[in-house]
Short mmCIF file of C-alpha atoms in Angstrom, two decimals:
data_model
loop_
_atom_site.label_atom_id
_atom_site.label_comp_id
_atom_site.label_asym_id
_atom_site.label_seq_id
_atom_site.Cartn_x
_atom_site.Cartn_y
_atom_site.Cartn_z
CA MET A 239 -217.00 -102.84 -96.75
CA ALA A 240 -221.07 -101.94 -95.82
CA ALA A 241 -220.93 -98.79 -97.70
CA ALA A 242 -219.39 -100.73 -100.95
CA VAL A 243 -222.59 -102.94 -101.16
CA PRO A 244 -225.39 -100.42 -101.38
CA LEU A 245 -223.43 -98.60 -104.06
CA PHE A 246 -223.18 -102.22 -106.06
CA LEU A 247 -226.96 -102.79 -105.93
CA LEU A 248 -227.23 -99.11 -107.16
CA VAL A 249 -225.00 -100.20 -110.10
CA LEU A 250 -227.08 -103.32 -110.72
CA LEU A 251 -230.20 -101.37 -110.52
CA LEU A 252 -229.33 -98.89 -112.86
CA LEU A 253 -228.15 -101.37 -115.02
CA GLY A 254 -231.13 -103.63 -114.69
CA SER A 255 -233.46 -100.01 -115.55
CA GLY A 256 -231.70 -99.75 -118.51
CA GLY A 257 -231.90 -103.13 -119.92
CA TRP A 258 -235.37 -103.46 -118.97
CA SER A 259 -236.79 -100.22 -120.43
CA GLN A 260 -236.98 -99.97 -124.18
CA ALA A 261 -234.52 -97.66 -126.08
CA GLU A 262 -236.57 -94.43 -127.31
CA PRO A 263 -236.68 -95.03 -131.43
CA PRO A 264 -234.90 -91.98 -133.44
CA ARG A 265 -236.47 -89.21 -134.08
CA ASP A 266 -234.28 -88.64 -137.42
CA SER A 267 -234.20 -90.41 -140.58
CA LEU A 268 -232.16 -90.54 -143.83
CA ARG A 269 -233.52 -91.42 -147.36
CA GLU A 270 -231.11 -91.54 -150.42
CA GLU A 271 -232.33 -92.05 -153.93
CA LEU A 272 -230.71 -91.72 -157.52
CA VAL A 273 -232.92 -91.08 -160.57
CA ILE A 274 -231.30 -91.53 -163.89
CA THR A 275 -233.19 -90.18 -167.00
CA PRO A 276 -232.34 -90.58 -170.50
CA LEU A 277 -233.26 -87.39 -172.11
CA PRO A 278 -234.63 -86.73 -175.63
CA SER A 279 -231.09 -85.38 -176.86
CA GLY A 280 -229.24 -88.78 -176.43
CA ASP A 281 -227.74 -87.51 -173.09
CA VAL A 282 -228.44 -89.18 -169.52
CA ALA A 283 -229.05 -87.12 -166.46
CA ALA A 284 -228.35 -88.45 -162.76
CA THR A 285 -230.40 -86.55 -159.86
CA PHE A 286 -228.94 -87.43 -156.32
CA GLN A 287 -231.52 -86.99 -153.55
CA PHE A 288 -230.20 -86.73 -150.11
CA ARG A 289 -232.78 -86.23 -147.66
CA THR A 290 -232.64 -85.98 -143.54
CA ARG A 291 -235.86 -85.08 -141.46
CA TRP A 292 -235.66 -84.36 -138.00
CA ASP A 293 -238.61 -84.37 -135.98
CA LEU A 294 -237.59 -81.85 -133.51
CA ASP A 295 -238.38 -78.17 -133.44
CA LEU A 296 -234.14 -76.59 -133.41
CA GLN A 297 -235.61 -72.86 -132.76
CA ARG A 298 -237.83 -73.77 -129.58
CA GLU A 299 -236.05 -76.95 -128.23
CA LYS A 300 -232.76 -76.85 -126.86
CA VAL A 301 -230.21 -79.66 -128.42
CA SER A 302 -227.19 -80.66 -127.57
CA HIS A 303 -226.64 -83.99 -129.19
CA TYR A 304 -226.77 -84.21 -133.21
CA ARG A 305 -226.94 -87.42 -134.77
CA LEU A 306 -227.88 -87.40 -138.88
CA PHE A 307 -228.88 -83.59 -138.93
CA PRO A 308 -225.47 -81.94 -139.54
CA LYS A 309 -224.92 -79.65 -136.30
CA ALA A 310 -223.33 -76.93 -138.51
CA LEU A 311 -226.69 -76.16 -139.92
CA GLY A 312 -228.51 -76.92 -136.83
CA GLN A 313 -226.84 -74.19 -135.06
CA LEU A 314 -227.39 -71.52 -137.99
CA ILE A 315 -230.95 -72.07 -137.79
CA SER A 316 -231.41 -72.01 -134.18
CA LYS A 317 -229.08 -69.08 -133.64
CA TYR A 318 -230.59 -66.69 -136.68
CA SER A 319 -234.20 -68.21 -136.36
CA LEU A 320 -233.87 -69.21 -140.02
CA ARG A 321 -237.35 -70.05 -141.76
CA GLU A 322 -235.89 -71.42 -144.79
CA LEU A 323 -232.81 -71.72 -147.27
CA HIS A 324 -232.42 -72.84 -150.63
CA LEU A 325 -228.46 -72.59 -151.66
CA SER A 326 -227.38 -73.90 -155.55
CA LEU A 327 -224.16 -73.85 -157.09
CA THR A 328 -224.59 -74.33 -160.70
CA GLN A 329 -222.04 -74.81 -163.88
CA GLY A 330 -223.28 -74.93 -167.33
CA PHE A 331 -227.10 -74.23 -168.52
CA TRP A 332 -229.95 -76.88 -168.20
CA ARG A 333 -231.25 -76.54 -171.95
CA THR A 334 -235.01 -76.95 -171.45
CA ARG A 335 -235.87 -77.15 -175.04
CA TYR A 336 -233.77 -80.41 -175.70
CA TRP A 337 -233.76 -81.56 -172.33
CA GLY A 338 -237.23 -81.40 -171.44
CA THR A 339 -238.19 -79.76 -167.80
CA PRO A 340 -235.72 -80.65 -165.06
CA PHE A 341 -236.12 -81.78 -161.82
CA MET A 342 -236.47 -78.48 -159.44
CA GLN A 343 -237.28 -77.70 -155.99
CA ALA A 344 -239.76 -75.49 -155.73
CA PRO A 345 -239.22 -73.11 -152.45
CA SER A 346 -242.40 -72.42 -150.86
CA GLY A 347 -243.49 -69.40 -149.75
CA THR A 348 -241.74 -66.99 -147.60
CA ASP A 349 -243.14 -63.48 -146.57
CA HIS A 350 -241.21 -60.87 -148.58
CA TYR A 351 -240.45 -58.58 -145.24
CA PHE A 352 -237.76 -61.59 -144.60
CA LEU A 353 -237.14 -62.79 -148.07
CA ARG A 354 -233.58 -62.69 -148.90
CA TYR A 355 -232.59 -63.27 -152.52
CA ALA A 356 -229.18 -63.09 -153.82
CA VAL A 357 -227.36 -64.68 -157.15
CA LEU A 358 -223.41 -64.99 -158.61
CA PRO A 359 -224.14 -65.47 -162.40
CA ARG A 360 -220.22 -66.67 -162.90
CA GLU A 361 -218.81 -69.00 -160.49
CA VAL A 362 -215.95 -71.70 -161.14
CA VAL A 363 -217.70 -74.60 -159.44
CA CYS A 364 -214.92 -77.27 -158.39
CA THR A 365 -213.90 -79.77 -155.60
CA GLU A 366 -213.50 -77.20 -152.87
CA ASN A 367 -217.38 -76.55 -153.19
CA LEU A 368 -218.29 -80.76 -153.05
CA THR A 369 -216.21 -81.81 -150.49
CA PRO A 370 -217.87 -79.85 -147.84
CA TRP A 371 -221.28 -80.58 -149.43
CA LYS A 372 -220.55 -84.54 -148.96
CA LYS A 373 -219.27 -83.46 -145.52
CA LEU A 374 -222.72 -83.05 -144.70
CA LEU A 375 -224.07 -86.52 -145.47
CA PRO A 376 -224.37 -88.76 -142.70
CA CYS A 377 -222.20 -91.43 -144.18
CA SER A 378 -219.98 -88.92 -146.31
CA SER A 379 -218.65 -90.59 -149.22
CA LYS A 380 -218.03 -93.57 -147.76
CA ALA A 381 -220.97 -95.92 -148.57
CA GLY A 382 -224.55 -95.89 -149.76
CA LEU A 383 -225.25 -93.68 -153.28
CA SER A 384 -222.80 -91.05 -152.33
CA VAL A 385 -219.62 -93.61 -153.18
CA LEU A 386 -220.79 -92.19 -156.95
CA LEU A 387 -219.52 -88.90 -156.29
CA LYS A 388 -216.32 -89.13 -157.50
CA ALA A 389 -215.30 -85.40 -158.71
CA ASP A 390 -213.30 -86.03 -161.82
CA ARG A 391 -216.36 -87.09 -163.25
CA LEU A 392 -218.87 -84.98 -162.23
CA PHE A 393 -217.07 -81.94 -163.11
CA HIS A 394 -217.04 -83.28 -166.93
CA THR A 395 -220.25 -83.14 -167.45
CA SER A 396 -222.12 -80.85 -170.07
CA TYR A 397 -224.09 -79.14 -166.61
CA HIS A 398 -223.32 -80.13 -162.98
CA SER A 399 -225.55 -78.03 -159.71
CA GLN A 400 -225.49 -79.01 -156.05
CA ALA A 401 -227.71 -77.66 -153.67
CA VAL A 402 -228.90 -77.44 -149.94
CA HIS A 403 -232.44 -76.78 -149.09
CA ILE A 404 -233.39 -76.27 -145.46
CA ARG A 405 -236.94 -75.80 -144.75
CA PRO A 406 -239.79 -76.99 -141.78
CA VAL A 407 -242.42 -79.59 -142.61
CA CYS A 408 -245.43 -79.73 -140.85
CA ARG A 409 -246.28 -83.10 -139.01
CA ASN A 410 -250.09 -82.32 -138.67
CA ALA A 411 -252.85 -80.55 -140.37
CA ARG A 412 -253.02 -77.95 -138.42
CA CYS A 413 -249.02 -77.63 -138.22
CA THR A 414 -248.84 -77.34 -133.99
CA SER A 415 -245.29 -79.01 -134.80
CA VAL A 416 -242.68 -79.14 -137.19
CA SER A 417 -239.87 -81.38 -138.09
CA TRP A 418 -236.78 -79.57 -140.08
CA GLU A 419 -235.74 -81.26 -143.42
CA LEU A 420 -232.99 -81.29 -144.91
CA ARG A 421 -232.12 -81.96 -149.01
CA GLN A 422 -229.37 -82.15 -150.54
CA THR A 423 -229.42 -82.56 -154.11
CA LEU A 424 -226.87 -82.91 -157.49
CA SER A 425 -227.68 -83.31 -160.82
CA VAL A 426 -225.47 -83.68 -163.58
CA VAL A 427 -225.89 -84.45 -167.37
CA PHE A 428 -224.04 -87.05 -169.42
CA ASP A 429 -223.15 -86.80 -173.24
CA ALA A 430 -223.50 -90.44 -173.48
CA PHE A 431 -222.10 -90.09 -176.99
CA VAL A 432 -218.59 -88.53 -175.62
CA THR A 433 -218.51 -90.84 -172.31
CA GLY A 434 -219.49 -94.07 -174.79
CA GLN A 435 -217.22 -94.00 -177.17
CA GLY A 436 -219.49 -93.18 -180.00
CA LYS A 437 -222.49 -95.38 -178.58
CA LYS A 438 -225.09 -94.11 -176.19
CA ASP A 439 -224.92 -97.12 -174.13
CA TRP A 440 -224.39 -96.65 -170.68
CA SER A 441 -223.94 -97.57 -167.70
CA LEU A 442 -222.86 -96.62 -163.83
CA PHE A 443 -219.23 -97.30 -164.25
CA ARG A 444 -219.35 -95.77 -167.55
CA MET A 445 -220.50 -92.63 -166.39
CA PHE A 446 -219.16 -92.56 -162.68
CA SER A 447 -216.49 -95.02 -162.79
CA ARG A 448 -217.09 -96.93 -159.64
CA THR A 449 -220.36 -99.28 -159.12
CA LEU A 450 -222.74 -99.38 -156.02
CA THR A 451 -221.62 -102.19 -153.25
CA GLU A 452 -223.38 -101.39 -150.41
CA PRO A 453 -226.35 -98.76 -148.93
CA CYS A 454 -225.76 -96.26 -146.25
CA PRO A 455 -225.79 -98.27 -142.82
CA LEU A 456 -227.92 -95.20 -141.20
CA ALA A 457 -230.58 -94.88 -144.58
CA SER A 458 -234.12 -96.23 -144.04
CA GLU A 459 -234.28 -96.54 -147.92
CA SER A 460 -231.92 -96.39 -150.94
CA ARG A 461 -232.79 -97.08 -154.48
CA VAL A 462 -232.05 -96.11 -157.68
CA TYR A 463 -234.80 -95.09 -160.07
CA VAL A 464 -234.21 -95.51 -164.09
CA ASP A 465 -236.96 -93.83 -166.21
CA ILE A 466 -238.05 -96.37 -168.70
CA THR A 467 -240.94 -94.48 -169.79
CA SER A 468 -239.69 -94.34 -173.86
CA TYR A 469 -239.61 -98.09 -174.14
CA SER A 470 -241.16 -101.14 -172.25
CA GLN A 471 -239.33 -104.62 -171.55
CA ASP A 472 -240.93 -106.15 -174.88
CA ASN A 473 -238.89 -103.41 -176.51
CA GLU A 474 -236.47 -105.64 -178.48
CA THR A 475 -234.13 -102.03 -179.08
CA LEU A 476 -232.70 -101.81 -175.90
CA GLU A 477 -232.22 -104.10 -173.01
CA VAL A 478 -231.48 -102.54 -169.27
CA TYR A 479 -229.39 -105.10 -167.24
CA PRO A 480 -230.19 -106.00 -164.42
CA PRO A 481 -233.76 -106.57 -165.14
CA PRO A 482 -235.73 -104.67 -162.35
CA LEU A 483 -237.41 -106.36 -159.84
CA ALA A 484 -240.30 -103.79 -159.44
CA THR A 485 -241.08 -100.84 -161.41
CA TYR A 486 -243.27 -97.52 -160.14
CA GLN A 487 -245.56 -95.48 -162.45
CA ASP A 488 -246.57 -91.92 -161.59
CA VAL A 489 -247.36 -88.63 -163.38
CA ILE A 490 -244.01 -86.51 -163.05
CA LEU A 491 -244.50 -82.66 -163.82
CA GLY A 492 -247.59 -83.10 -165.66
CA THR A 493 -246.92 -86.58 -167.84
CA ARG A 494 -247.20 -90.20 -167.00
CA ARG A 495 -243.61 -91.94 -166.67
CA THR A 496 -242.42 -95.27 -165.66
CA TYR A 497 -239.50 -96.31 -163.36
CA ALA A 498 -237.53 -99.03 -163.02
CA VAL A 499 -236.63 -99.39 -159.16
CA TYR A 500 -233.61 -101.08 -157.55
CA ASP A 501 -233.71 -101.17 -154.00
CA LEU A 502 -230.26 -101.40 -152.13
CA LEU A 503 -232.02 -102.33 -149.08
CA ASP A 504 -232.74 -105.66 -150.82
CA SER A 505 -230.58 -108.15 -150.43
CA ALA A 506 -231.28 -109.87 -154.14
CA VAL A 507 -230.84 -106.36 -156.12
CA ILE A 508 -227.05 -106.47 -155.18
CA ASN A 509 -225.32 -109.83 -156.66
CA ASN A 510 -222.85 -112.04 -155.19
CA SER A 511 -219.76 -110.26 -156.34
CA ARG A 512 -221.42 -107.47 -154.23
CA SER A 513 -221.44 -104.65 -157.38
CA LEU A 514 -224.24 -103.53 -158.83
CA ASN A 515 -223.55 -101.62 -161.96
CA LEU A 516 -226.68 -100.60 -163.88
CA GLN A 517 -226.57 -101.03 -167.71
CA LEU A 518 -228.55 -99.47 -170.98
CA LYS A 519 -227.95 -101.01 -174.02
CA TRP A 520 -229.29 -100.39 -177.41
CA LYS A 521 -229.30 -103.62 -179.68
CA ARG A 522 -230.02 -101.30 -183.10
CA PRO A 523 -229.57 -97.58 -183.34
CA PRO A 524 -232.64 -96.05 -181.80
CA GLU A 525 -235.03 -94.35 -184.50
CA SER A 526 -233.90 -90.42 -185.05
CA GLU A 527 -237.12 -88.46 -183.41
CA ALA A 528 -237.45 -84.85 -182.66
CA PRO A 529 -237.76 -84.42 -179.00
CA PRO A 530 -240.91 -83.14 -177.74
CA VAL A 531 -240.95 -79.78 -176.90
CA PRO A 532 -241.98 -78.38 -173.47
CA PHE A 533 -245.14 -76.29 -172.48
CA LEU A 534 -242.73 -73.42 -171.50
CA HIS A 535 -239.65 -72.54 -172.24
CA ALA A 536 -237.43 -69.42 -172.55
CA GLN A 537 -234.67 -67.83 -174.38
CA ARG A 538 -232.85 -64.63 -173.37
CA TYR A 539 -230.10 -62.31 -175.47
CA VAL A 540 -229.04 -58.86 -175.32
CA SER A 541 -228.91 -56.82 -178.14
CA GLY A 542 -227.13 -53.51 -179.59
CA TYR A 543 -224.02 -51.83 -180.73
CA GLY A 544 -221.76 -49.90 -179.35
CA LEU A 545 -220.68 -49.63 -175.86
CA GLN A 546 -223.25 -47.03 -174.59
CA ASN A 547 -226.79 -48.25 -175.13
CA GLY A 548 -228.06 -51.61 -175.38
CA GLU A 549 -231.38 -53.90 -175.43
CA LEU A 550 -232.45 -56.66 -173.02
CA SER A 551 -234.85 -59.53 -174.33
CA THR A 552 -236.55 -62.41 -172.99
CA LEU A 553 -238.50 -64.50 -175.05
CA LEU A 554 -241.05 -66.78 -173.46
CA TYR A 555 -242.46 -69.96 -175.58
CA ASN A 556 -245.91 -71.13 -174.68
CA THR A 557 -246.42 -74.03 -176.69
CA HIS A 558 -249.80 -75.81 -175.65
CA PRO A 559 -252.07 -75.62 -178.95
CA TYR A 560 -255.18 -74.42 -176.80
CA ARG A 561 -254.66 -73.22 -173.64
CA ALA A 562 -252.86 -69.93 -172.08
CA PHE A 563 -251.26 -69.56 -168.63
CA PRO A 564 -249.38 -66.90 -166.33
CA VAL A 565 -245.90 -66.49 -165.88
CA LEU A 566 -244.14 -64.82 -163.08
CA LEU A 567 -241.28 -63.07 -164.53
CA LEU A 568 -237.95 -61.83 -161.40
CA ASP A 569 -235.14 -59.86 -162.84
CA THR A 570 -232.18 -58.76 -161.37
CA VAL A 571 -230.02 -56.67 -163.23
CA PRO A 572 -226.55 -55.22 -161.74
CA TRP A 573 -226.58 -51.33 -161.31
CA TYR A 574 -224.37 -50.84 -163.58
CA LEU A 575 -226.74 -51.46 -166.80
CA ARG A 576 -228.47 -48.38 -165.78
CA LEU A 577 -232.63 -49.38 -166.80
CA TYR A 578 -234.91 -46.94 -168.76
CA VAL A 579 -238.02 -48.59 -167.74
CA HIS A 580 -240.31 -46.13 -169.99
CA THR A 581 -238.62 -48.31 -172.72
CA LEU A 582 -240.24 -51.62 -170.89
CA THR A 583 -242.43 -53.70 -174.08
CA ILE A 584 -244.22 -56.81 -173.65
CA THR A 585 -245.51 -58.27 -177.01
CA SER A 586 -247.09 -61.70 -177.62
CA LYS A 587 -248.71 -62.04 -181.78
CA GLY A 588 -247.84 -58.67 -182.57
CA LYS A 589 -250.07 -57.05 -180.28
CA GLU A 590 -249.08 -55.34 -176.80
CA ASN A 591 -249.49 -57.84 -173.84
CA LYS A 592 -250.27 -55.67 -170.51
CA PRO A 593 -248.78 -57.65 -167.31
CA SER A 594 -251.19 -57.77 -164.78
CA TYR A 595 -248.90 -57.04 -162.00
CA ILE A 596 -245.58 -55.35 -161.81
CA HIS A 597 -243.23 -54.36 -159.28
CA TYR A 598 -239.72 -52.31 -159.87
CA GLN A 599 -237.33 -51.67 -157.66
CA PRO A 600 -234.74 -49.21 -159.04
CA ALA A 601 -231.16 -49.97 -158.44
CA GLN A 602 -228.26 -48.09 -155.75
CA ASP A 603 -225.04 -47.45 -157.53
CA ARG A 604 -222.39 -49.84 -156.16
CA LEU A 605 -225.53 -50.97 -153.30
CA GLN A 606 -228.21 -52.81 -154.90
CA PRO A 607 -229.12 -54.24 -158.04
CA HIS A 608 -232.21 -53.09 -160.20
CA LEU A 609 -235.42 -55.81 -159.16
CA LEU A 610 -238.14 -55.85 -161.91
CA GLU A 611 -241.08 -58.69 -161.41
CA MET A 612 -243.93 -59.17 -163.79
CA LEU A 613 -246.69 -61.33 -163.67
CA ILE A 614 -247.66 -62.14 -168.00
CA GLN A 615 -250.52 -64.05 -169.28
CA LEU A 616 -248.93 -66.12 -172.00
CA PRO A 617 -251.51 -66.74 -175.18
CA ALA A 618 -251.83 -70.48 -176.44
CA SER A 619 -249.29 -71.19 -179.23
CA SER A 620 -247.15 -67.97 -178.73
CA VAL A 621 -244.23 -66.24 -178.32
CA THR A 622 -244.00 -63.65 -175.89
CA LYS A 623 -241.24 -61.22 -176.04
CA VAL A 624 -240.21 -58.95 -172.94
CA SER A 625 -237.79 -56.03 -173.92
CA ILE A 626 -235.91 -53.10 -172.05
CA HIS A 627 -233.41 -50.62 -173.20
CA PHE A 628 -230.26 -49.97 -170.76
CA GLU A 629 -227.33 -47.75 -170.89
CA ARG A 630 -224.07 -48.84 -169.52
CA ALA A 631 -222.10 -47.02 -167.10
CA LEU A 632 -218.36 -46.56 -166.62
CA LEU A 633 -216.63 -47.78 -163.55
CA LYS A 634 -214.09 -46.54 -161.76
CA TRP A 635 -210.53 -48.17 -162.38
CA THR A 636 -210.17 -50.04 -159.31
CA GLU A 637 -214.07 -51.53 -159.72
CA TYR A 638 -212.92 -53.32 -162.91
CA THR A 639 -212.15 -57.51 -162.85
CA PRO A 640 -208.87 -58.45 -163.29
CA ASP A 641 -209.72 -59.67 -167.08
CA PRO A 642 -212.56 -56.43 -168.30
CA ASN A 643 -212.02 -57.60 -171.51
CA HIS A 644 -214.22 -61.20 -171.12
CA GLY A 645 -217.01 -58.94 -169.92
CA PHE A 646 -219.42 -58.48 -167.11
CA TYR A 647 -222.09 -61.34 -166.24
CA VAL A 648 -225.94 -60.06 -165.78
CA SER A 649 -227.85 -63.17 -163.40
CA PRO A 650 -230.60 -65.44 -165.47
CA SER A 651 -234.31 -64.53 -165.32
CA VAL A 652 -236.39 -66.63 -163.11
CA LEU A 653 -239.64 -68.00 -164.48
CA SER A 654 -242.40 -69.64 -162.09
CA ALA A 655 -245.51 -70.76 -163.43
CA LEU A 656 -248.42 -73.51 -163.40
CA VAL A 657 -247.55 -75.03 -166.74
CA PRO A 658 -250.91 -77.19 -167.65
CA SER A 659 -250.48 -81.02 -167.52
CA VAL A 660 -250.75 -83.81 -169.88
CA VAL A 661 -252.53 -86.04 -167.54
CA ALA A 662 -254.03 -85.46 -164.28
CA ALA A 663 -252.19 -86.15 -160.99
CA LYS A 664 -253.52 -87.20 -158.41
CA PRO A 665 -253.07 -86.50 -154.45
CA VAL A 666 -250.07 -88.94 -153.55
CA ASP A 667 -248.72 -89.42 -149.87
CA TRP A 668 -245.69 -87.37 -149.32
CA ASP A 669 -243.94 -90.06 -147.26
CA GLU A 670 -244.56 -93.26 -149.02
CA SER A 671 -243.59 -91.21 -152.28
CA PRO A 672 -240.05 -91.28 -154.16
CA LEU A 673 -238.05 -88.16 -153.22
CA PHE A 674 -238.34 -86.91 -156.46
CA ASN A 675 -242.01 -86.96 -156.77
CA THR A 676 -242.72 -84.84 -153.53
CA LEU A 677 -240.00 -81.89 -155.69
CA PHE A 678 -243.38 -80.82 -157.09
CA PRO A 679 -246.30 -79.14 -155.38
CA VAL A 680 -249.40 -79.96 -157.15
CA SER A 681 -251.90 -77.30 -156.82
CA ASP A 682 -255.02 -79.12 -158.62
CA SER A 683 -255.03 -81.92 -161.32
CA SER A 684 -254.47 -80.31 -164.04
CA SER A 685 -251.78 -78.14 -163.95
CA HIS A 686 -248.25 -78.58 -162.06
CA PHE A 687 -245.79 -75.85 -160.96
CA VAL A 688 -242.51 -75.49 -163.11
CA ARG A 689 -239.72 -73.03 -162.40
CA LEU A 690 -237.21 -72.11 -165.22
CA TYR A 691 -234.00 -70.24 -165.82
CA THR A 692 -232.85 -68.20 -168.54
CA GLU A 693 -229.07 -68.34 -169.35
CA PRO A 694 -226.80 -65.88 -167.89
CA LEU A 695 -225.76 -63.18 -169.88
CA LEU A 696 -222.27 -61.54 -170.94
CA VAL A 697 -222.48 -57.50 -171.32
CA ASN A 698 -219.29 -55.57 -172.78
CA LEU A 699 -218.81 -52.35 -170.73
CA PRO A 700 -216.64 -49.47 -171.51
CA THR A 701 -213.13 -50.49 -170.66
CA PRO A 702 -210.03 -48.24 -170.53
CA ASP A 703 -206.87 -48.57 -172.09
CA PHE A 704 -205.33 -50.32 -168.88
CA SER A 705 -201.96 -50.46 -171.20
CA MET A 706 -201.84 -46.44 -171.09
CA PRO A 707 -201.04 -46.37 -167.45
CA TYR A 708 -198.52 -49.17 -167.32
CA ASN A 709 -196.77 -47.21 -170.40
CA VAL A 710 -196.98 -43.86 -168.46
CA ILE A 711 -195.22 -45.67 -165.58
CA CYS A 712 -192.83 -47.17 -167.34
CA LEU A 713 -191.51 -44.00 -168.87
CA THR A 714 -192.30 -41.97 -165.55
CA CYS A 715 -189.52 -44.24 -164.16
CA THR A 716 -187.07 -44.49 -166.40
CA VAL A 717 -186.88 -40.22 -167.07
CA VAL A 718 -186.69 -39.95 -163.30
CA ALA A 719 -184.15 -42.51 -162.67
CA VAL A 720 -181.70 -41.01 -165.78
CA CYS A 721 -182.36 -37.63 -164.65
CA TYR A 722 -182.46 -37.96 -160.71
CA GLY A 723 -179.20 -40.31 -160.94
CA SER A 724 -177.43 -37.81 -162.59
CA PHE A 725 -178.63 -34.81 -160.74
CA TYR A 726 -177.68 -36.87 -157.47
CA ASN A 727 -174.32 -37.62 -158.49
CA LEU A 728 -173.20 -34.20 -159.53
CA LEU A 729 -174.40 -33.11 -156.12
CA THR A 730 -172.58 -35.88 -153.82
CA ARG A 731 -169.53 -36.54 -155.54
CA THR A 732 -166.46 -34.77 -154.43
CA PHE A 733 -163.80 -33.54 -157.03
CA ARG A 734 -160.02 -33.02 -156.30
CA ILE A 735 -156.65 -32.39 -158.10
CA GLU A 736 -154.26 -35.01 -157.92
CA GLU A 737 -150.62 -34.75 -158.43
CA PRO A 738 -148.61 -36.32 -160.94
CA ARG A 739 -146.74 -39.46 -159.20
CA THR A 740 -142.92 -39.98 -159.73
CA GLY A 741 -143.45 -43.54 -161.23
CA GLY A 742 -143.07 -46.78 -159.64
CA LEU A 743 -141.11 -49.83 -159.20
CA ALA A 744 -141.12 -50.58 -163.00
CA LYS A 745 -139.78 -47.08 -163.47
CA ARG A 746 -136.93 -47.64 -161.53
CA LEU A 747 -136.07 -51.00 -162.82
CA ALA A 748 -136.28 -49.08 -166.58
CA ASN A 749 -133.84 -46.40 -165.47
CA LEU A 750 -131.16 -48.98 -163.73
CA LEU A 751 -130.92 -51.01 -167.13
CA ARG A 752 -130.79 -48.01 -169.23
CA ARG A 753 -127.73 -46.58 -167.06
CA ALA A 754 -126.12 -50.09 -167.72
CA ARG A 755 -126.43 -49.47 -171.22
CA GLY A 756 -125.04 -45.89 -170.86
CA VAL A 757 -128.65 -44.64 -171.98
CA PRO A 758 -130.30 -41.11 -170.42
CA PRO A 759 -132.73 -42.34 -167.82
CA LEU A 760 -136.38 -41.48 -168.19
#
């Protein structure tokens, strides 16, 4: 009985100390965001962003408990000393010429000795890729903006891209301590004319077949932004419902943009029906105007005839009327296209344009592709053509795909540039600004960073007639079966002479009848 009293007091002390002490604030946070942008072509782009930030150095501190940050990715960072990771799966092609500059994540510098870059130009993105991506979210697809991620709607779009970005973020100016940031982004482009049944009106339910009901309870911020730059609330041709309670203005990608803001954490945003269905309706058809051309866009194609030689060409457009700027062009070409580097030509306005920097790493058969990197100065209001000749290699018959006549894909070119801005940008608070605003690092107020990808190419290679082996196999098997079967039958068959038999029961009955009738027997 005496031993039970101290134990009881010890339990009370532990409970009391736990109740009196202040709980430690969580070191991780979640922000979710949806940006809806009506494109100049009449389509509608939707960009989801889910940012999980953990104020913890995963490579120096031992972690045994994960709250919001996915454990699988945390263990990957700790075990392999990962510095940065950017993985994306894209189906379709972003048409910069008609849709404008896309929202893109710009990876920060990494040492070239530790940099690994790979691309798979042809991969079918399906539900098997979306499901594990959604499982990385703290609320999965049960609450918040992720409830809109319905597979049958996302994959019936003109463009679909989902990505995972992991990087360290400095907590102070000297970067003595870092936090790890996980960004999951998903971008889709809906054909508003098709989904709207002949109208350019759109709504959340029409695009995703669902509406927003509640924010993710683990999120510290949950907002929806609608781009209303090309119109204002006083414009009688357009109606946005419900009317926004707040707006946000800033310089995005070199132009001043205005967004209607809907904060899901605000109880006034979601009405009594516990549902938020954003709608945009045109009171009268919009005037047909040519979409604004971005200052930088590119086009790539393959030319030539026959199945031996060809030419890869990339067109770089600088539509700025008076400013020139450099562009870093990165090309990775498969080894079975043997490049002739001495045929590399770069022309601008009919004159030769020598690159200020060029790096070429030749390919190794069946080991690594060609790597070509160049820094090219694009003159103002010009079209720069980069072309190089190649020769097609003959693959082994076991290296062809099941559909070799479909062709082989060549990965797109990557363009990185500081494009002049129309409006000067101001320094912003990265913690307080929207997530889509922190995608674009600004080196100065007169330019902004842009990374673009050209379309992938489809190249035909010399393909053998795979029907001939099939015909030869069938003919050979037929001949072997007939000849070998007959020869084997002759070798294994046993021949013997059979003596004639006297007859059976029928013959004896017949003779009895003949005798009764007085006829000679058989």
